[in-house]
PDB file of C-alpha atoms in Angstrom:
ATOM      1  CA  MET A   1      96.811  93.885  96.917  1.00  0.00           C
ATOM      2  CA  THR A   2      93.203  91.448  97.478  1.00  0.00           C
ATOM      3  CA  ASP A   3      89.434  92.431  96.350  1.00  0.00           C
ATOM      4  CA  THR A   4      87.274  92.585  99.802  1.00  0.00           C
ATOM      5  CA  THR A   5      84.342  90.736  98.540  1.00  0.00           C
ATOM      6  CA  THR A   6      86.411  87.432  97.576  1.00  0.00           C
ATOM      7  CA  GLY A   7      89.875  87.938  99.876  1.00  0.00           C
ATOM      8  CA  VAL A   8      92.144  86.828  96.928  1.00  0.00           C
ATOM      9  CA  ALA A   9      93.933  89.083  94.422  1.00  0.00           C
ATOM     10  CA  PRO A  10      92.291  89.824  90.982  1.00  0.00           C
ATOM     11  CA  THR A  11      93.687  88.250  87.959  1.00  0.00           C
ATOM     12  CA  ALA A  12      92.505  91.051  86.038  1.00  0.00           C
ATOM     13  CA  ALA A  13      92.362  94.273  87.489  1.00  0.00           C
ATOM     14  CA  PRO A  14      89.587  96.746  86.198  1.00  0.00           C
ATOM     15  CA  ALA A  15      91.658  99.646  86.254  1.00  0.00           C
ATOM     16  CA  PRO A  16      94.856  98.302  85.932  1.00  0.00           C
ATOM     17  CA  PHE A  17      97.147 101.416  86.437  1.00  0.00           C
ATOM     18  CA  LEU A  18      95.521 102.266  89.307  1.00  0.00           C
ATOM     19  CA  THR A  19      95.729  98.878  90.659  1.00  0.00           C
ATOM     20  CA  ALA A  20      99.009  98.621  90.564  1.00  0.00           C
ATOM     21  CA  TRP A  21      99.842 102.719  91.817  1.00  0.00           C
ATOM     22  CA  PHE A  22      98.122 101.498  94.916  1.00  0.00           C
ATOM     23  CA  GLU A  23     100.321  97.885  95.456  1.00  0.00           C
ATOM     24  CA  ILE A  24     103.278 100.195  94.642  1.00  0.00           C
ATOM     25  CA  LEU A  25     101.964 102.995  97.627  1.00  0.00           C
ATOM     26  CA  ASP A  26     101.562 100.437  99.904  1.00  0.00           C
ATOM     27  CA  SER A  27     105.094  98.583  99.450  1.00  0.00           C
ATOM     28  CA  ASP A  28     108.181  99.431 101.201  1.00  0.00           C
ATOM     29  CA  GLU A  29     109.483 101.865  98.358  1.00  0.00           C
ATOM     30  CA  PRO A  30     106.216 103.741  97.581  1.00  0.00           C
ATOM     31  CA  SER A  31     108.169 106.503  96.054  1.00  0.00           C
ATOM     32  CA  ARG A  32     108.737 104.323  92.796  1.00  0.00           C
ATOM     33  CA  ILE A  33     105.184 105.985  91.720  1.00  0.00           C
ATOM     34  CA  LEU A  34     107.695 108.943  90.687  1.00  0.00           C
ATOM     35  CA  ASP A  35     108.810 106.804  88.368  1.00  0.00           C
ATOM     36  CA  LEU A  36     104.969 106.340  87.158  1.00  0.00           C
ATOM     37  CA  ILE A  37     104.222 110.077  86.033  1.00  0.00           C
ATOM     38  CA  SER A  38     104.024 112.331  83.216  1.00  0.00           C
ATOM     39  CA  ASP A  39     106.170 115.015  82.650  1.00  0.00           C
ATOM     40  CA  ASP A  40     102.742 117.554  83.296  1.00  0.00           C
ATOM     41  CA  PHE A  41     101.721 115.565  85.983  1.00  0.00           C
ATOM     42  CA  SER A  42      99.111 117.133  88.055  1.00  0.00           C
ATOM     43  CA  LEU A  43      96.996 117.070  91.160  1.00  0.00           C
ATOM     44  CA  SER A  44      94.601 116.465  94.313  1.00  0.00           C
ATOM     45  CA  ILE A  45      94.957 114.402  97.022  1.00  0.00           C
ATOM     46  CA  LEU A  46      91.982 115.771  99.418  1.00  0.00           C
ATOM     47  CA  PHE A  47      91.662 113.634 103.327  1.00  0.00           C
ATOM     48  CA  SER A  48      89.305 114.159 105.471  1.00  0.00           C
ATOM     49  CA  THR A  49      91.112 115.218 109.033  1.00  0.00           C
ATOM     50  CA  GLY A  50      87.827 115.044 111.176  1.00  0.00           C
ATOM     51  CA  ASP A  51      85.570 117.438 112.529  1.00  0.00           C
ATOM     52  CA  GLY A  52      84.848 118.166 108.593  1.00  0.00           C
ATOM     53  CA  ASN A  53      88.112 119.200 107.666  1.00  0.00           C
ATOM     54  CA  ALA A  54      90.741 118.144 105.161  1.00  0.00           C
ATOM     55  CA  THR A  55      94.060 118.319 103.957  1.00  0.00           C
ATOM     56  CA  ASP A  56      94.479 118.612 100.065  1.00  0.00           C
ATOM     57  CA  PHE A  57      98.218 118.110  97.915  1.00  0.00           C
ATOM     58  CA  ALA A  58      97.649 119.329  94.870  1.00  0.00           C
ATOM     59  CA  GLY A  59      99.649 120.528  91.967  1.00  0.00           C
ATOM     60  CA  ASP A  60     102.801 118.277  90.476  1.00  0.00           C
ATOM     61  CA  ARG A  61     105.392 116.449  90.807  1.00  0.00           C
ATOM     62  CA  ALA A  62     106.677 118.345  93.723  1.00  0.00           C
ATOM     63  CA  ALA A  63     103.239 118.097  95.955  1.00  0.00           C
ATOM     64  CA  LEU A  64     103.080 114.557  95.220  1.00  0.00           C
ATOM     65  CA  VAL A  65     106.660 114.763  96.818  1.00  0.00           C
ATOM     66  CA  GLY A  66     105.180 116.427  99.572  1.00  0.00           C
ATOM     67  CA  TYR A  67     102.381 114.063  99.725  1.00  0.00           C
ATOM     68  CA  LEU A  68     104.752 111.041 100.199  1.00  0.00           C
ATOM     69  CA  GLU A  69     107.189 112.524 102.598  1.00  0.00           C
ATOM     70  CA  GLN A  70     104.047 112.857 104.908  1.00  0.00           C
ATOM     71  CA  ARG A  71     102.847 109.645 104.870  1.00  0.00           C
ATOM     72  CA  GLU A  72     103.514 107.430 107.889  1.00  0.00           C
ATOM     73  CA  LYS A  73     105.337 104.232 105.127  1.00  0.00           C
ATOM     74  CA  GLY A  74     104.408 101.075 106.020  1.00  0.00           C
ATOM     75  CA  THR A  75     101.245 101.948 108.610  1.00  0.00           C
ATOM     76  CA  ARG A  76      98.555 102.167 106.124  1.00  0.00           C
ATOM     77  CA  THR A  77      96.964  99.423 103.098  1.00  0.00           C
ATOM     78  CA  HIS A  78      95.002  99.855  99.992  1.00  0.00           C
ATOM     79  CA  HIS A  79      91.836  97.789  99.506  1.00  0.00           C
ATOM     80  CA  LEU A  80      89.892  97.410  96.153  1.00  0.00           C
ATOM     81  CA  LEU A  81      85.825  97.632  96.522  1.00  0.00           C
ATOM     82  CA  SER A  82      85.026  97.963  92.930  1.00  0.00           C
ATOM     83  CA  ALA A  83      87.112  99.927  90.116  1.00  0.00           C
ATOM     84  CA  THR A  84      86.471 100.560  86.699  1.00  0.00           C
ATOM     85  CA  THR A  85      88.167 101.513  83.438  1.00  0.00           C
ATOM     86  CA  LEU A  86      87.102 103.777  80.696  1.00  0.00           C
ATOM     87  CA  GLY A  87      89.366 105.507  78.159  1.00  0.00           C
ATOM     88  CA  GLN A  88      92.388 106.021  79.459  1.00  0.00           C
ATOM     89  CA  ASP A  89      91.028 107.525  82.824  1.00  0.00           C
ATOM     90  CA  GLU A  90      90.559 104.750  85.575  1.00  0.00           C
ATOM     91  CA  MET A  91      88.233 104.973  88.756  1.00  0.00           C
ATOM     92  CA  PHE A  92      88.751 103.416  91.812  1.00  0.00           C
ATOM     93  CA  LEU A  93      86.583 102.939  94.556  1.00  0.00           C
ATOM     94  CA  GLY A  94      88.763 101.942  97.930  1.00  0.00           C
ATOM     95  CA  GLU A  95      89.052 101.072 101.661  1.00  0.00           C
ATOM     96  CA  VAL A  96      92.286 101.935 103.911  1.00  0.00           C
ATOM     97  CA  ARG A  97      92.650  99.790 106.255  1.00  0.00           C
ATOM     98  CA  ARG A  98      95.753 100.361 109.135  1.00  0.00           C
ATOM     99  CA  ALA A  99      96.794  96.991 110.700  1.00  0.00           C
ATOM    100  CA  GLY A 100      94.212  95.168 108.840  1.00  0.00           C
ATOM    101  CA  VAL A 101      91.294  97.621 110.696  1.00  0.00           C
ATOM    102  CA  PRO A 102      89.041  99.493 107.919  1.00  0.00           C
ATOM    103  CA  GLU A 103      90.141 103.512 108.611  1.00  0.00           C
ATOM    104  CA  ALA A 104      88.594 105.237 106.382  1.00  0.00           C
ATOM    105  CA  SER A 105      87.245 104.983 102.817  1.00  0.00           C
ATOM    106  CA  PHE A 106      88.798 106.933  99.368  1.00  0.00           C
ATOM    107  CA  VAL A 107      87.926 107.172  95.624  1.00  0.00           C
ATOM    108  CA  ALA A 108      90.693 107.934  92.714  1.00  0.00           C
ATOM    109  CA  ALA A 109      90.320 108.905  89.783  1.00  0.00           C
ATOM    110  CA  GLY A 110      93.323 108.907  87.233  1.00  0.00           C
ATOM    111  CA  ARG A 111      94.613 109.694  83.415  1.00  0.00           C
ATOM    112  CA  VAL A 112      96.786 107.676  81.891  1.00  0.00           C
ATOM    113  CA  ASN A 113      98.040 109.658  78.922  1.00  0.00           C
ATOM    114  CA  GLU A 114      99.571 107.208  75.810  1.00  0.00           C
ATOM    115  CA  LYS A 115     102.859 106.774  76.894  1.00  0.00           C
ATOM    116  CA  GLY A 116     101.370 104.829  79.715  1.00  0.00           C
ATOM    117  CA  ARG A 117     102.082 107.473  82.509  1.00  0.00           C
ATOM    118  CA  LEU A 118      99.331 108.855  85.298  1.00  0.00           C
ATOM    119  CA  GLN A 119      98.889 112.400  83.174  1.00  0.00           C
ATOM    120  CA  ARG A 120      95.949 113.450  86.625  1.00  0.00           C
ATOM    121  CA  LEU A 121      95.299 112.443  89.403  1.00  0.00           C
ATOM    122  CA  LEU A 122      92.281 112.979  91.901  1.00  0.00           C
ATOM    123  CA  ILE A 123      91.843 111.181  95.954  1.00  0.00           C
ATOM    124  CA  GLY A 124      89.330 111.599  97.987  1.00  0.00           C
ATOM    125  CA  ARG A 125      89.262 110.013 101.459  1.00  0.00           C
ATOM    126  CA  SER A 126      86.849 110.147 104.566  1.00  0.00           C
ATOM    127  CA  SER A 127      86.864 107.891 108.056  1.00  0.00           C
ATOM    128  CA  GLU A 128      82.826 109.219 107.967  1.00  0.00           C
ATOM    129  CA  ILE A 129      81.738 106.562 105.198  1.00  0.00           C
ATOM    130  CA  ARG A 130      81.949 102.954 104.402  1.00  0.00           C
ATOM    131  CA  PHE A 131      81.083 101.303 100.916  1.00  0.00           C
ATOM    132  CA  ASN A 132      81.638  97.467 102.180  1.00  0.00           C
TER     133      ASN A 132
END
């Protein structure tokens, strides 16, 4: 993943788990993220579909599988704008690009448990606002 402000990959990611998560999501095998979640994992991925409408994938592992199945694999990439970690919680502000062209902004918050597994994930994405 490339930092959009410097154009190079960060040496020490400020949100290491979510940075790795989006790198895997952009890879040829995005389903590998299923190996990173806890047994009590829950998520909500809410993304704008335009005209004030949105789609929400919410639930547990099955919801994440459903989200992965509907994705257009390999068409979008996630780019770091800023991120931080506070204790178990990571926050990640990014940009989604299709063929290198900015398509949407997103924010993700995740909680990593003591075993190094993602326990909670909240992602919101909209094409109506840009942060860069």
